[in-house]
């Protein structure tokens, strides 16, 4: 795509969606709380702190306590959103989420910025590549990543209105806006962006835009691809995956390790059905390093070009 | 708070101990040592101090209890069974399939459990959340939490402690069941805790140190802290004896998580009954 085309794409980080939506939700419902773990500024909770101080808690640099405190609040009917970076929100507090939130099935939301490779220049320590996979294995947990600003806002609203433990993952970096602001989203129900008979592409989060661009280019070359925005990887929209299995060839795309995330979830369905071929595009089971986010995507083959080539390869070689 | 005599409370504590030991004997599994060290405090809380209603276990204005050292669940279950939260027969179903009395407290299975616990170091944070909600909602309920001294080796305890101080949670009362033992030996050898009372004090808690087997001291101290609306969370370090009341268990590390055999069980009940007569 040319530089001029790039310039007109509207972009916004999905952590901004959290910052904007949570204020609106908090004003409507006094039971909604935000638990910050010091990094409220970068998680975009500043406006919530300003407008709703009585529904805000900052536990300092103490993730485990933040998760436990949220569980205690939830037993009294509050709906706490624990806000931190994805790598800490999933792993540093993993056992607290398991024991005190998922085991007693409490209504706590873990809402994390800096998902996937988006904290690029922070380096491998801050890039969350295992988070969705780890949390997907906890019973009672729902795992969500919206693909753009508007879908993320809608999914946060849905999360606030739906009982149960949930993990919501946002991008640090700005990502292109795909949806109209009036588009509706349902947790656990994939959004079908394209219907095609040749191949199915299933993407989530910041990779949906890449997949959409790839699908457009494939169309130009006479290849009809289906495209799903699988914003919820658990519970997985099995019906939508089964439709893709009927097409036969599938490519999963995610800003997450290829182990245990969206790609693995789709493979589980295909293996159980005994049908369908799956190729997974994602982080290649390797830690990241300091680099621009786009460069890290490129290193791992999470690119428009690789999606196109993988699709053609599957079609040409009758995979 | 109920008007209950000290003599009645002491008798009740023996009944709780016997019930907990019976549970562990019937299950041939469980943690007798810490159950016995915590027994007198649990008795004072459930049978005198706490504002609770067994018929309405989720009453929103109730006092809460968090057993952060969740492995001593049998002594809490004994209190719940004797208070009528669940039918008493459940004491014969500890750790059995479908039982409300899971190996560690499970709020989804047992009425009267305010939060599920079992992984050490985590319960106190939940108690802080409950106490904070009480303050924000301007409710009068209090949150009682019990942690073990060994459990205070977990860093998360101190994260919770500093949060309770920051948010001025004087509705939170933490008991440290200071029995000086953990699974592998004496805390002093495994990982010394230094002056546990002083640690809570310098973090900003109002602290008290008592004999955790003196019903007089427990009741008196609870009376004192109740009137301290000074913005400080409370910590009562209770010096206790692991296995208290059963001679062959007292201060013996290996009775942390072992069930008595038939002969040992009969001796335990007899010794505990002896305590009742004295």
Coordinates of C-alpha atoms in Angstrom, one line a residue:
Chain A
X1 CA 0.0 0.0 0.0
X2 CA 1.3 3.5 -0.8
X3 CA 2.2 6.1 1.7
X4 CA -0.8 8.2 0.9
X5 CA -3.1 5.3 1.4
X6 CA -1.5 4.6 4.8
X7 CA -2.0 8.2 5.9
X8 CA -5.8 8.1 5.5
X9 CA -6.3 5.0 7.6
X10 CA -8.0 5.9 10.9
X11 CA -6.2 4.3 13.8
X12 CA -6.7 4.2 17.5
X13 CA -5.2 2.0 20.3
X14 CA -7.8 -0.3 21.8
X15 CA -6.6 0.6 25.3
X16 CA -8.2 4.0 24.5
X17 CA -11.5 2.1 24.0
X18 CA -11.1 0.8 27.6
X19 CA -10.4 4.3 29.0
X20 CA -13.4 5.8 27.2
X21 CA -15.9 3.0 27.7
X22 CA -15.2 2.3 31.4
X23 CA -16.0 5.9 32.4
X24 CA -19.3 5.6 30.6
X25 CA -20.1 2.3 32.3
X26 CA -18.9 3.5 35.7
X27 CA -21.2 6.5 35.5
X28 CA -24.2 4.3 34.6
X29 CA -23.4 1.6 37.3
X30 CA -21.9 2.5 40.6
X31 CA -20.9 -1.1 41.2
X32 CA -18.3 -0.9 38.5
X33 CA -14.8 -0.5 40.0
X34 CA -11.4 0.0 38.4
X35 CA -8.5 -1.6 40.3
X36 CA -5.3 0.0 39.0
X37 CA -1.9 -1.5 39.7
X38 CA 0.1 1.7 39.4
X39 CA 0.1 2.0 35.7
X40 CA -3.3 3.7 35.3
X41 CA -1.8 6.4 33.0
X42 CA -0.7 3.9 30.3
X43 CA -3.8 1.8 30.8
X44 CA -5.9 4.9 30.2
X45 CA -7.9 4.9 33.5
X46 CA -7.1 8.6 34.1
X47 CA -10.5 9.9 33.3
X48 CA -12.2 7.2 35.5
X49 CA -9.9 8.2 38.4
X50 CA -10.9 11.9 37.9
X51 CA -14.6 11.4 37.5
X52 CA -15.3 8.3 39.7
X53 CA -12.7 8.3 42.6
X54 CA -15.1 6.4 44.9
X55 CA -15.1 3.5 42.4
X56 CA -11.4 3.4 42.0
X57 CA -8.6 1.6 43.9
X58 CA -4.9 1.8 43.3
X59 CA -3.0 -1.1 45.0
X60 CA 0.4 0.1 43.8
X61 CA 2.8 -2.4 42.3
X62 CA 1.2 -5.5 43.7
X63 CA -0.6 -7.5 41.0
X64 CA -1.4 -10.5 43.2
X65 CA -3.1 -8.4 45.8
X66 CA -5.0 -6.5 43.1
X67 CA -6.6 -9.7 41.8
X68 CA -7.4 -10.9 45.4
X69 CA -8.9 -7.5 46.4
X70 CA -11.0 -7.6 43.3
X71 CA -12.3 -11.0 44.3
X72 CA -13.3 -9.7 47.7
X73 CA -15.1 -6.7 46.1
X74 CA -16.9 -9.0 43.8
X75 CA -18.3 -11.0 46.7
X76 CA -20.1 -7.8 47.8
X77 CA -21.7 -7.3 44.3
X78 CA -19.1 -5.0 42.8
X79 CA -17.9 -5.5 39.2
X80 CA -14.2 -4.9 39.4
X81 CA -12.1 -4.3 36.3
X82 CA -8.4 -5.0 37.2
X83 CA -6.3 -3.0 34.8
X84 CA -2.6 -3.6 34.1
X85 CA -0.4 -4.8 31.3
X86 CA -1.3 -8.1 29.7
X87 CA 1.9 -9.9 30.6
X88 CA 1.4 -9.1 34.3
X89 CA -2.3 -9.4 34.3
X90 CA -2.2 -12.9 33.0
X91 CA 0.9 -14.3 34.5
X92 CA 1.9 -12.4 37.6
X93 CA -1.6 -12.9 39.0
X94 CA -2.4 -16.2 37.2
X95 CA -2.8 -18.2 40.4
X96 CA -4.8 -15.6 42.1
X97 CA -7.1 -15.5 39.1
X98 CA -7.4 -19.2 39.2
X99 CA -7.9 -19.6 43.0
X100 CA -9.9 -16.5 44.0
X101 CA -11.7 -15.5 40.8
X102 CA -12.3 -18.5 38.5
X103 CA -12.6 -21.3 41.1
X104 CA -15.4 -19.4 43.0
X105 CA -16.7 -18.0 39.6
X106 CA -16.6 -14.4 40.7
X107 CA -17.6 -11.5 38.5
X108 CA -14.2 -10.0 38.0
X109 CA -12.8 -8.6 34.7
X110 CA -9.1 -8.6 34.0
X111 CA -8.7 -5.7 31.5
X112 CA -5.2 -5.5 30.1
X113 CA -3.4 -3.2 27.8
X114 CA -0.1 -4.0 26.0
X115 CA -1.4 -7.2 24.5
X116 CA 0.7 -9.3 22.1
X117 CA 3.7 -7.7 20.4
X118 CA 2.2 -4.2 20.7
X119 CA 4.6 -3.0 23.5
X120 CA 7.3 -3.4 20.8
X121 CA 10.1 -1.2 22.0
X122 CA 9.7 -2.4 25.7
X123 CA 11.2 -5.7 24.6
X124 CA 10.4 -9.3 25.1
X125 CA 9.8 -8.9 28.9
X126 CA 6.7 -6.8 28.2
X127 CA 5.3 -8.5 25.2
X128 CA 2.4 -10.8 26.2
X129 CA 2.5 -13.7 23.9
X130 CA 1.2 -16.5 26.2
X131 CA -1.6 -14.7 28.1
X132 CA -4.7 -15.7 26.2
X133 CA -3.6 -19.3 26.0
X134 CA -2.9 -19.6 29.7
X135 CA -6.2 -18.0 30.8
X136 CA -8.1 -20.0 28.3
X137 CA -7.3 -23.1 30.3
X138 CA -8.9 -21.8 33.5
X139 CA -12.5 -23.1 33.9
X140 CA -15.2 -20.4 34.0
X141 CA -12.9 -17.9 32.2
X142 CA -13.9 -16.0 29.1
X143 CA -11.1 -14.7 26.9
X144 CA -11.6 -11.7 24.5
X145 CA -9.6 -9.5 22.3
X146 CA -11.4 -6.9 20.1
X147 CA -9.9 -6.0 16.8
X148 CA -10.4 -2.3 16.8
X149 CA -11.5 0.7 18.9
X150 CA -15.3 0.3 18.3
X151 CA -15.5 -3.4 18.6
X152 CA -13.5 -3.3 21.8
X153 CA -15.8 -0.7 23.3
X154 CA -18.8 -2.9 22.5
X155 CA -17.1 -6.0 23.9
X156 CA -16.2 -4.1 27.2
X157 CA -19.8 -3.1 27.6
X158 CA -21.0 -6.7 26.9
X159 CA -18.4 -7.9 29.5
X160 CA -19.7 -5.5 32.1
X161 CA -23.2 -6.7 31.5
X162 CA -22.4 -10.4 31.5
X163 CA -21.7 -12.3 34.7
X164 CA -18.4 -14.2 35.2
X165 CA -14.6 -14.0 35.1
X166 CA -13.3 -12.5 31.9
X167 CA -10.0 -11.5 30.4
X168 CA -10.0 -8.6 28.0
X169 CA -6.9 -7.8 26.0
X170 CA -6.1 -4.4 24.4
X171 CA -3.3 -3.0 22.2
X172 CA -0.8 -0.5 23.3
X173 CA -0.3 0.8 19.7
X174 CA -2.9 2.3 17.5
X175 CA -4.6 -0.1 15.2
X176 CA -6.8 0.6 12.2
X177 CA -10.5 1.1 12.7
X178 CA -12.5 -1.5 10.9
X179 CA -16.0 -1.2 12.1
X180 CA -18.7 1.4 12.2
X181 CA -19.4 2.6 15.7
X182 CA -22.9 1.2 15.6
X183 CA -21.8 -2.4 14.8
X184 CA -23.0 -4.8 17.6
X185 CA -20.9 -7.6 19.1
X186 CA -21.8 -10.6 21.1
X187 CA -19.3 -12.4 23.4
X188 CA -18.7 -15.9 22.0
X189 CA -20.1 -15.1 18.6
X190 CA -17.6 -14.6 15.7
X191 CA -18.1 -11.6 13.4
X192 CA -18.2 -12.7 9.8
X193 CA -16.4 -10.1 7.6
X194 CA -16.4 -12.0 4.3
X195 CA -17.9 -15.2 2.8
X196 CA -15.9 -17.2 0.4
X197 CA -15.7 -20.7 -0.9
X198 CA -12.0 -21.3 -1.4
X199 CA -10.4 -20.8 2.0
X200 CA -11.3 -19.5 5.5
X201 CA -9.2 -17.1 7.5
X202 CA -9.9 -16.8 11.2
X203 CA -8.2 -13.9 12.9
X204 CA -8.5 -11.9 16.1
X205 CA -7.3 -8.7 17.7
X206 CA -4.9 -6.5 15.8
X207 CA -4.4 -9.1 13.1
X208 CA -8.0 -8.9 11.8
X209 CA -7.1 -5.8 9.9
X210 CA -4.1 -7.6 8.2
X211 CA -6.4 -10.5 7.4
X212 CA -9.0 -8.2 5.9
X213 CA -6.4 -6.6 3.7
X214 CA -5.1 -10.0 2.6
X215 CA -8.6 -11.1 1.8
X216 CA -9.2 -8.0 -0.4
X217 CA -6.0 -8.8 -2.3
X218 CA -6.9 -12.5 -2.7
X219 CA -10.2 -11.4 -4.2
X220 CA -8.4 -9.3 -6.8
X221 CA -6.6 -12.5 -7.7
X222 CA -9.8 -14.5 -8.0
X223 CA -9.5 -16.3 -4.7
X224 CA -12.6 -16.1 -2.5
X225 CA -11.8 -16.2 1.1
X226 CA -14.1 -16.2 4.2
X227 CA -13.0 -14.1 7.1
X228 CA -14.0 -14.4 10.7
X229 CA -13.1 -11.9 13.5
X230 CA -12.9 -14.4 16.4
X231 CA -12.8 -11.8 19.1
X232 CA -13.7 -14.4 21.8
X233 CA -11.4 -17.4 21.8
X234 CA -13.2 -18.9 24.8
X235 CA -16.0 -19.8 24.6
X236 CA -15.0 -20.4 21.0
X237 CA -17.8 -20.0 18.4
X238 CA -17.7 -23.6 17.4
X239 CA -20.5 -23.3 14.8
X240 CA -18.6 -20.6 13.0
X241 CA -15.4 -22.8 13.0
X242 CA -17.5 -25.7 11.7
X243 CA -18.5 -23.6 8.7
X244 CA -14.9 -22.9 8.0
X245 CA -14.1 -26.7 8.3
X246 CA -16.8 -27.2 5.6
X247 CA -14.7 -24.9 3.4
X248 CA -11.8 -27.2 4.1
X249 CA -8.8 -25.0 4.3
X250 CA -8.2 -22.6 7.2
X251 CA -5.6 -20.1 8.2
X252 CA -5.6 -18.7 11.7
X253 CA -3.9 -15.4 12.4
X254 CA -3.1 -14.0 15.9
X255 CA -0.8 -11.7 17.7
X256 CA 0.0 -14.5 20.2
X257 CA 2.2 -17.5 20.4
X258 CA 1.0 -20.2 17.9
X259 CA 0.8 -22.5 20.9
X260 CA -2.5 -22.5 22.9
X261 CA -4.1 -19.4 21.4
X262 CA -6.7 -19.0 18.6
X263 CA -4.8 -21.3 16.3
X264 CA -4.7 -24.1 18.8
X265 CA -8.4 -23.6 19.7
X266 CA -9.4 -23.9 16.0
X267 CA -7.1 -27.0 15.6
X268 CA -8.9 -28.7 18.5
X269 CA -12.2 -28.4 16.8
X270 CA -10.8 -29.6 13.4
X271 CA -9.0 -32.5 15.1
X272 CA -12.2 -33.6 16.9
X273 CA -14.2 -33.3 13.7
X274 CA -11.5 -35.2 11.8
X275 CA -11.8 -32.7 8.9
X276 CA -10.2 -29.5 7.7
X277 CA -6.6 -28.4 7.2
X278 CA -5.2 -25.6 9.4
X279 CA -2.2 -23.4 9.0
X280 CA -1.4 -21.2 12.0
X281 CA 0.2 -17.7 11.6
X282 CA 1.3 -16.1 14.9
X283 CA 4.3 -15.7 17.1
X284 CA 6.7 -18.5 16.3
X285 CA 7.1 -19.8 19.9
X286 CA 10.0 -17.3 20.5
X287 CA 10.4 -14.4 22.8
X288 CA 10.4 -10.9 21.3
X289 CA 12.9 -8.1 21.5
X290 CA 12.9 -4.4 21.4
X291 CA 11.8 -3.3 17.9
X292 CA 8.9 -1.4 16.3
X293 CA 5.7 -3.4 16.6
X294 CA 5.4 -3.8 12.8
X295 CA 8.9 -5.2 12.6
X296 CA 8.1 -7.8 15.2
X297 CA 5.0 -8.8 13.3
X298 CA 7.2 -9.1 10.2
X299 CA 9.8 -11.3 11.9
X300 CA 7.0 -13.7 12.9
X301 CA 5.3 -13.7 9.5
X302 CA 2.2 -12.0 10.9
X303 CA 1.9 -10.0 7.6
X304 CA -0.6 -9.4 4.8
X305 CA 1.9 -10.9 2.4
X306 CA 2.4 -14.1 4.5
X307 CA -1.4 -14.6 4.8
X308 CA -1.7 -14.3 1.0
X309 CA 1.2 -16.6 0.3
X310 CA 0.0 -19.2 2.8
X311 CA -3.5 -19.1 1.2
X312 CA -2.1 -19.6 -2.3
X313 CA 0.3 -22.3 -1.1
X314 CA -2.6 -24.3 0.4
X315 CA -4.7 -23.8 -2.8
X316 CA -1.9 -24.5 -5.3
X317 CA -0.6 -27.6 -3.4
X318 CA -4.1 -28.9 -2.7
X319 CA -3.4 -28.9 1.1
Chain B
X1 CA -22.2 -9.6 69.6
X2 CA -24.1 -12.2 71.7
X3 CA -24.3 -12.4 75.4
X4 CA -22.6 -15.7 76.0
X5 CA -20.7 -16.7 79.2
X6 CA -17.0 -17.5 79.1
X7 CA -17.8 -21.0 80.5
X8 CA -20.2 -21.6 77.6
X9 CA -17.6 -20.5 75.1
X10 CA -14.9 -22.7 76.6
X11 CA -17.3 -25.7 76.4
X12 CA -18.1 -24.8 72.9
X13 CA -14.4 -24.7 72.0
X14 CA -14.0 -28.2 73.2
X15 CA -17.1 -29.3 71.2
X16 CA -15.5 -27.7 68.1
X17 CA -12.2 -29.4 68.6
X18 CA -13.9 -32.8 69.1
X19 CA -16.0 -32.2 66.0
X20 CA -13.0 -31.2 63.9
X21 CA -11.0 -34.3 65.0
X22 CA -14.0 -36.5 64.3
X23 CA -14.2 -35.1 60.8
X24 CA -10.6 -35.7 60.1
X25 CA -10.7 -39.2 61.7
X26 CA -13.8 -40.2 59.6
X27 CA -12.2 -38.8 56.4
X28 CA -8.8 -40.3 57.4
X29 CA -7.5 -37.0 55.9
X30 CA -7.1 -33.4 56.9
X31 CA -5.1 -31.0 59.0
X32 CA -5.6 -31.5 62.8
X33 CA -2.7 -29.5 64.2
X34 CA -3.7 -26.0 62.9
X35 CA -7.4 -26.8 63.4
X36 CA -6.7 -27.2 67.1
X37 CA -4.5 -24.1 67.4
X38 CA -7.2 -22.0 65.8
X39 CA -10.1 -23.5 67.7
X40 CA -10.6 -20.9 70.5
X41 CA -10.5 -17.9 68.2
X42 CA -12.9 -19.5 65.8
X43 CA -15.2 -20.3 68.7
X44 CA -15.2 -16.7 70.0
X45 CA -15.9 -15.3 66.5
X46 CA -18.7 -17.7 65.6
X47 CA -20.4 -18.0 69.0
X48 CA -20.0 -14.5 70.4
X49 CA -18.5 -11.9 68.3
X50 CA -19.7 -12.1 64.7
X51 CA -23.0 -10.6 63.6
X52 CA -24.2 -13.4 61.4
X53 CA -27.4 -15.3 60.5
X54 CA -27.0 -19.0 59.7
X55 CA -30.5 -18.9 58.1
X56 CA -29.4 -16.1 55.8
X57 CA -25.7 -16.8 55.0
X58 CA -25.5 -14.2 52.2
X59 CA -27.1 -11.4 54.2
X60 CA -25.3 -8.3 52.9
X61 CA -24.8 -6.6 56.2
X62 CA -23.2 -9.7 57.9
X63 CA -19.7 -9.7 59.4
X64 CA -17.4 -11.7 57.1
X65 CA -14.8 -14.3 58.0
X66 CA -11.9 -15.2 55.8
X67 CA -9.9 -18.3 56.6
X68 CA -6.8 -17.4 54.7
X69 CA -5.1 -20.5 56.1
X70 CA -7.7 -22.6 54.3
X71 CA -6.2 -26.0 55.2
X72 CA -7.6 -25.8 58.8
X73 CA -11.1 -25.8 57.3
X74 CA -12.3 -28.6 59.6
X75 CA -12.4 -26.2 62.6
X76 CA -14.5 -23.7 60.6
X77 CA -16.7 -26.5 59.3
X78 CA -17.2 -27.6 62.9
X79 CA -18.5 -24.0 63.7
X80 CA -20.7 -23.9 60.6
X81 CA -22.2 -27.3 61.4
X82 CA -22.8 -26.5 65.1
X83 CA -24.3 -23.1 64.1
X84 CA -26.7 -24.8 61.7
X85 CA -25.4 -23.5 58.4
X86 CA -25.5 -27.1 57.1
X87 CA -27.0 -30.3 58.6
X88 CA -24.7 -31.7 61.3
X89 CA -24.3 -35.1 59.5
X90 CA -22.0 -33.4 57.0
X91 CA -19.2 -33.7 59.6
X92 CA -19.0 -37.3 58.5
X93 CA -18.5 -36.3 54.8
X94 CA -15.3 -34.2 55.0
X95 CA -13.4 -34.4 51.8
X96 CA -15.9 -36.7 50.2
X97 CA -17.4 -36.3 46.7
X98 CA -20.4 -33.9 46.7
X99 CA -19.8 -32.8 50.3
X100 CA -20.1 -29.1 51.2
X101 CA -17.0 -29.8 53.3
X102 CA -14.3 -29.8 50.6
X103 CA -10.7 -30.3 51.5
X104 CA -10.3 -26.5 51.5
X105 CA -13.2 -24.0 51.9
X106 CA -15.3 -23.6 48.8
X107 CA -17.9 -20.8 48.9
X108 CA -19.8 -22.4 46.0
X109 CA -20.4 -25.6 47.9
X110 CA -20.7 -24.6 51.5
X111 CA -23.1 -21.9 52.9
X112 CA -21.3 -19.6 55.4
X113 CA -18.0 -19.6 53.5
X114 CA -17.4 -16.0 52.5
X115 CA -14.5 -16.7 50.1
X116 CA -12.9 -19.9 48.8
X117 CA -9.3 -20.3 50.0
X118 CA -6.6 -22.9 50.0
X119 CA -3.6 -21.4 48.3
X120 CA -1.7 -19.6 51.1
X121 CA -1.2 -15.9 51.2
X122 CA -4.2 -15.0 49.1
X123 CA -7.2 -14.9 51.4
X124 CA -6.2 -11.7 53.2
X125 CA -6.4 -9.7 49.9
X126 CA -10.0 -10.8 49.5
X127 CA -10.7 -9.7 53.0
X128 CA -9.3 -6.3 52.2
X129 CA -11.6 -6.1 49.2
X130 CA -14.6 -7.0 51.4
X131 CA -13.6 -4.4 54.0
X132 CA -13.0 -1.7 51.4
X133 CA -16.5 -2.4 49.9
X134 CA -18.0 -2.0 53.4
X135 CA -16.3 1.4 53.8
X136 CA -17.3 2.6 50.4
X137 CA -20.9 1.5 50.9
X138 CA -21.0 3.0 54.4
X139 CA -21.9 -0.3 55.9
X140 CA -21.2 -1.3 59.5
X141 CA -20.1 -4.9 58.9
X142 CA -16.6 -6.0 59.9
X143 CA -14.3 -8.5 58.2
X144 CA -12.3 -11.0 60.3
X145 CA -9.5 -12.8 58.7
X146 CA -7.2 -15.5 60.1
X147 CA -3.7 -16.0 58.7
X148 CA -1.1 -18.5 59.8
X149 CA 2.4 -17.3 61.0
X150 CA 4.0 -19.6 58.4
X151 CA 1.6 -18.1 55.9
X152 CA 3.1 -14.7 56.5
X153 CA 6.2 -15.9 54.6
X154 CA 4.1 -15.2 51.5
X155 CA 4.8 -11.8 50.1
X156 CA 1.2 -11.2 49.1
X157 CA 0.2 -11.0 52.8
X158 CA 2.3 -7.8 53.0
X159 CA 0.8 -6.4 49.8
X160 CA -2.6 -6.8 51.4
X161 CA -1.5 -5.3 54.7
X162 CA -0.2 -2.1 53.1
X163 CA -3.5 -1.7 51.1
X164 CA -5.5 -2.1 54.3
X165 CA -3.5 0.7 55.9
X166 CA -3.7 3.0 52.9
X167 CA -7.5 2.7 52.7
X168 CA -7.9 3.1 56.5
X169 CA -9.8 -0.2 56.9
X170 CA -10.5 -0.1 60.6
X171 CA -13.3 -2.6 59.9
X172 CA -10.7 -5.3 59.2
X173 CA -9.5 -7.5 62.1
X174 CA -6.7 -9.9 61.3
X175 CA -5.8 -12.8 63.6
X176 CA -2.4 -14.4 63.3
X177 CA -2.6 -18.0 64.5
X178 CA 1.0 -17.9 65.8
X179 CA 1.6 -21.6 66.4
X180 CA 5.2 -21.4 65.2
X181 CA 5.1 -24.5 63.1
X182 CA 4.8 -25.2 59.4
X183 CA 4.9 -28.4 57.3
X184 CA 8.6 -28.8 57.2
X185 CA 9.4 -27.8 60.8
X186 CA 9.5 -24.8 63.1
X187 CA 9.0 -21.4 61.2
X188 CA 12.1 -20.2 63.0
X189 CA 14.2 -22.8 61.2
X190 CA 12.4 -22.8 57.8
X191 CA 12.1 -19.0 57.4
X192 CA 12.2 -16.8 60.5
X193 CA 9.4 -14.3 60.8
X194 CA 11.2 -12.1 63.3
X195 CA 8.8 -10.0 65.4
X196 CA 5.5 -10.6 63.7
X197 CA 3.6 -8.1 65.8
X198 CA 6.1 -5.4 65.2
X199 CA 6.0 -6.0 61.5
X200 CA 2.2 -5.4 61.4
X201 CA 2.7 -2.3 63.7
X202 CA 5.3 -0.7 61.5
X203 CA 3.1 -1.3 58.4
X204 CA 0.5 0.8 60.2
X205 CA -1.8 -1.7 62.0
X206 CA -3.2 -1.4 65.5
X207 CA -1.8 -4.5 67.1
X208 CA -2.4 -6.6 70.1
X209 CA -0.7 -9.8 71.4
X210 CA -2.6 -12.4 73.3
X211 CA -2.7 -16.0 74.5
X212 CA -4.7 -17.5 71.7
X213 CA -6.0 -20.2 74.0
X214 CA -7.3 -17.9 76.7
X215 CA -11.0 -17.3 76.0
X216 CA -10.9 -14.4 78.5
X217 CA -8.1 -12.6 76.5
X218 CA -9.7 -13.3 73.1
X219 CA -13.1 -11.9 74.2
X220 CA -11.6 -9.0 76.0
X221 CA -9.3 -8.1 73.1
X222 CA -12.2 -8.3 70.6
X223 CA -14.1 -5.9 72.9
X224 CA -11.2 -3.5 72.9
X225 CA -10.6 -3.4 69.2
X226 CA -14.3 -3.0 68.4
X227 CA -14.3 0.5 69.8
X228 CA -11.2 1.6 68.0
X229 CA -12.6 3.5 65.0
X230 CA -9.2 5.1 64.5
X231 CA -8.7 4.5 60.8
X232 CA -6.3 1.6 61.5
X233 CA -6.8 -2.0 60.6
X234 CA -6.3 -4.3 63.5
X235 CA -4.0 -7.3 64.0
X236 CA -4.2 -9.6 66.9
X237 CA -1.2 -11.9 67.2
X238 CA -2.5 -14.9 69.0
X239 CA 0.2 -17.2 70.5
X240 CA -1.1 -20.7 70.1
X241 CA 0.0 -24.3 70.3
X242 CA -0.3 -26.4 67.2
X243 CA -2.4 -29.5 68.2
X244 CA -3.7 -27.8 71.4
X245 CA -5.7 -30.1 73.6
X246 CA -4.4 -33.4 72.3
X247 CA -1.2 -34.3 74.2
X248 CA 0.5 -36.3 71.5
X249 CA -0.2 -33.7 68.8
X250 CA 0.9 -30.6 70.7
X251 CA 3.9 -28.9 69.1
X252 CA 4.6 -32.0 66.9
X253 CA 5.2 -31.0 63.3
X254 CA 4.1 -34.3 61.8
X255 CA 0.5 -33.7 63.0
X256 CA 0.2 -30.9 60.5
X257 CA -1.7 -32.9 57.9
X258 CA -2.2 -36.5 59.2
X259 CA -5.4 -38.2 60.5
X260 CA -5.4 -40.1 63.8
X261 CA -6.0 -43.9 63.8
X262 CA -8.8 -45.4 65.9
X263 CA -6.8 -45.6 69.1
X264 CA -5.4 -42.1 68.7
X265 CA -8.9 -40.8 67.9
X266 CA -10.3 -42.3 71.1
X267 CA -7.5 -40.8 73.2
X268 CA -8.0 -37.4 71.5
X269 CA -11.7 -37.3 72.4
X270 CA -11.0 -38.4 75.9
X271 CA -8.3 -35.8 76.5
X272 CA -10.5 -33.1 75.0
X273 CA -13.4 -34.2 77.2
X274 CA -11.0 -34.0 80.2
X275 CA -10.4 -30.4 79.3
X276 CA -14.2 -29.8 79.4
X277 CA -14.4 -31.1 83.0
X278 CA -11.5 -29.1 84.4

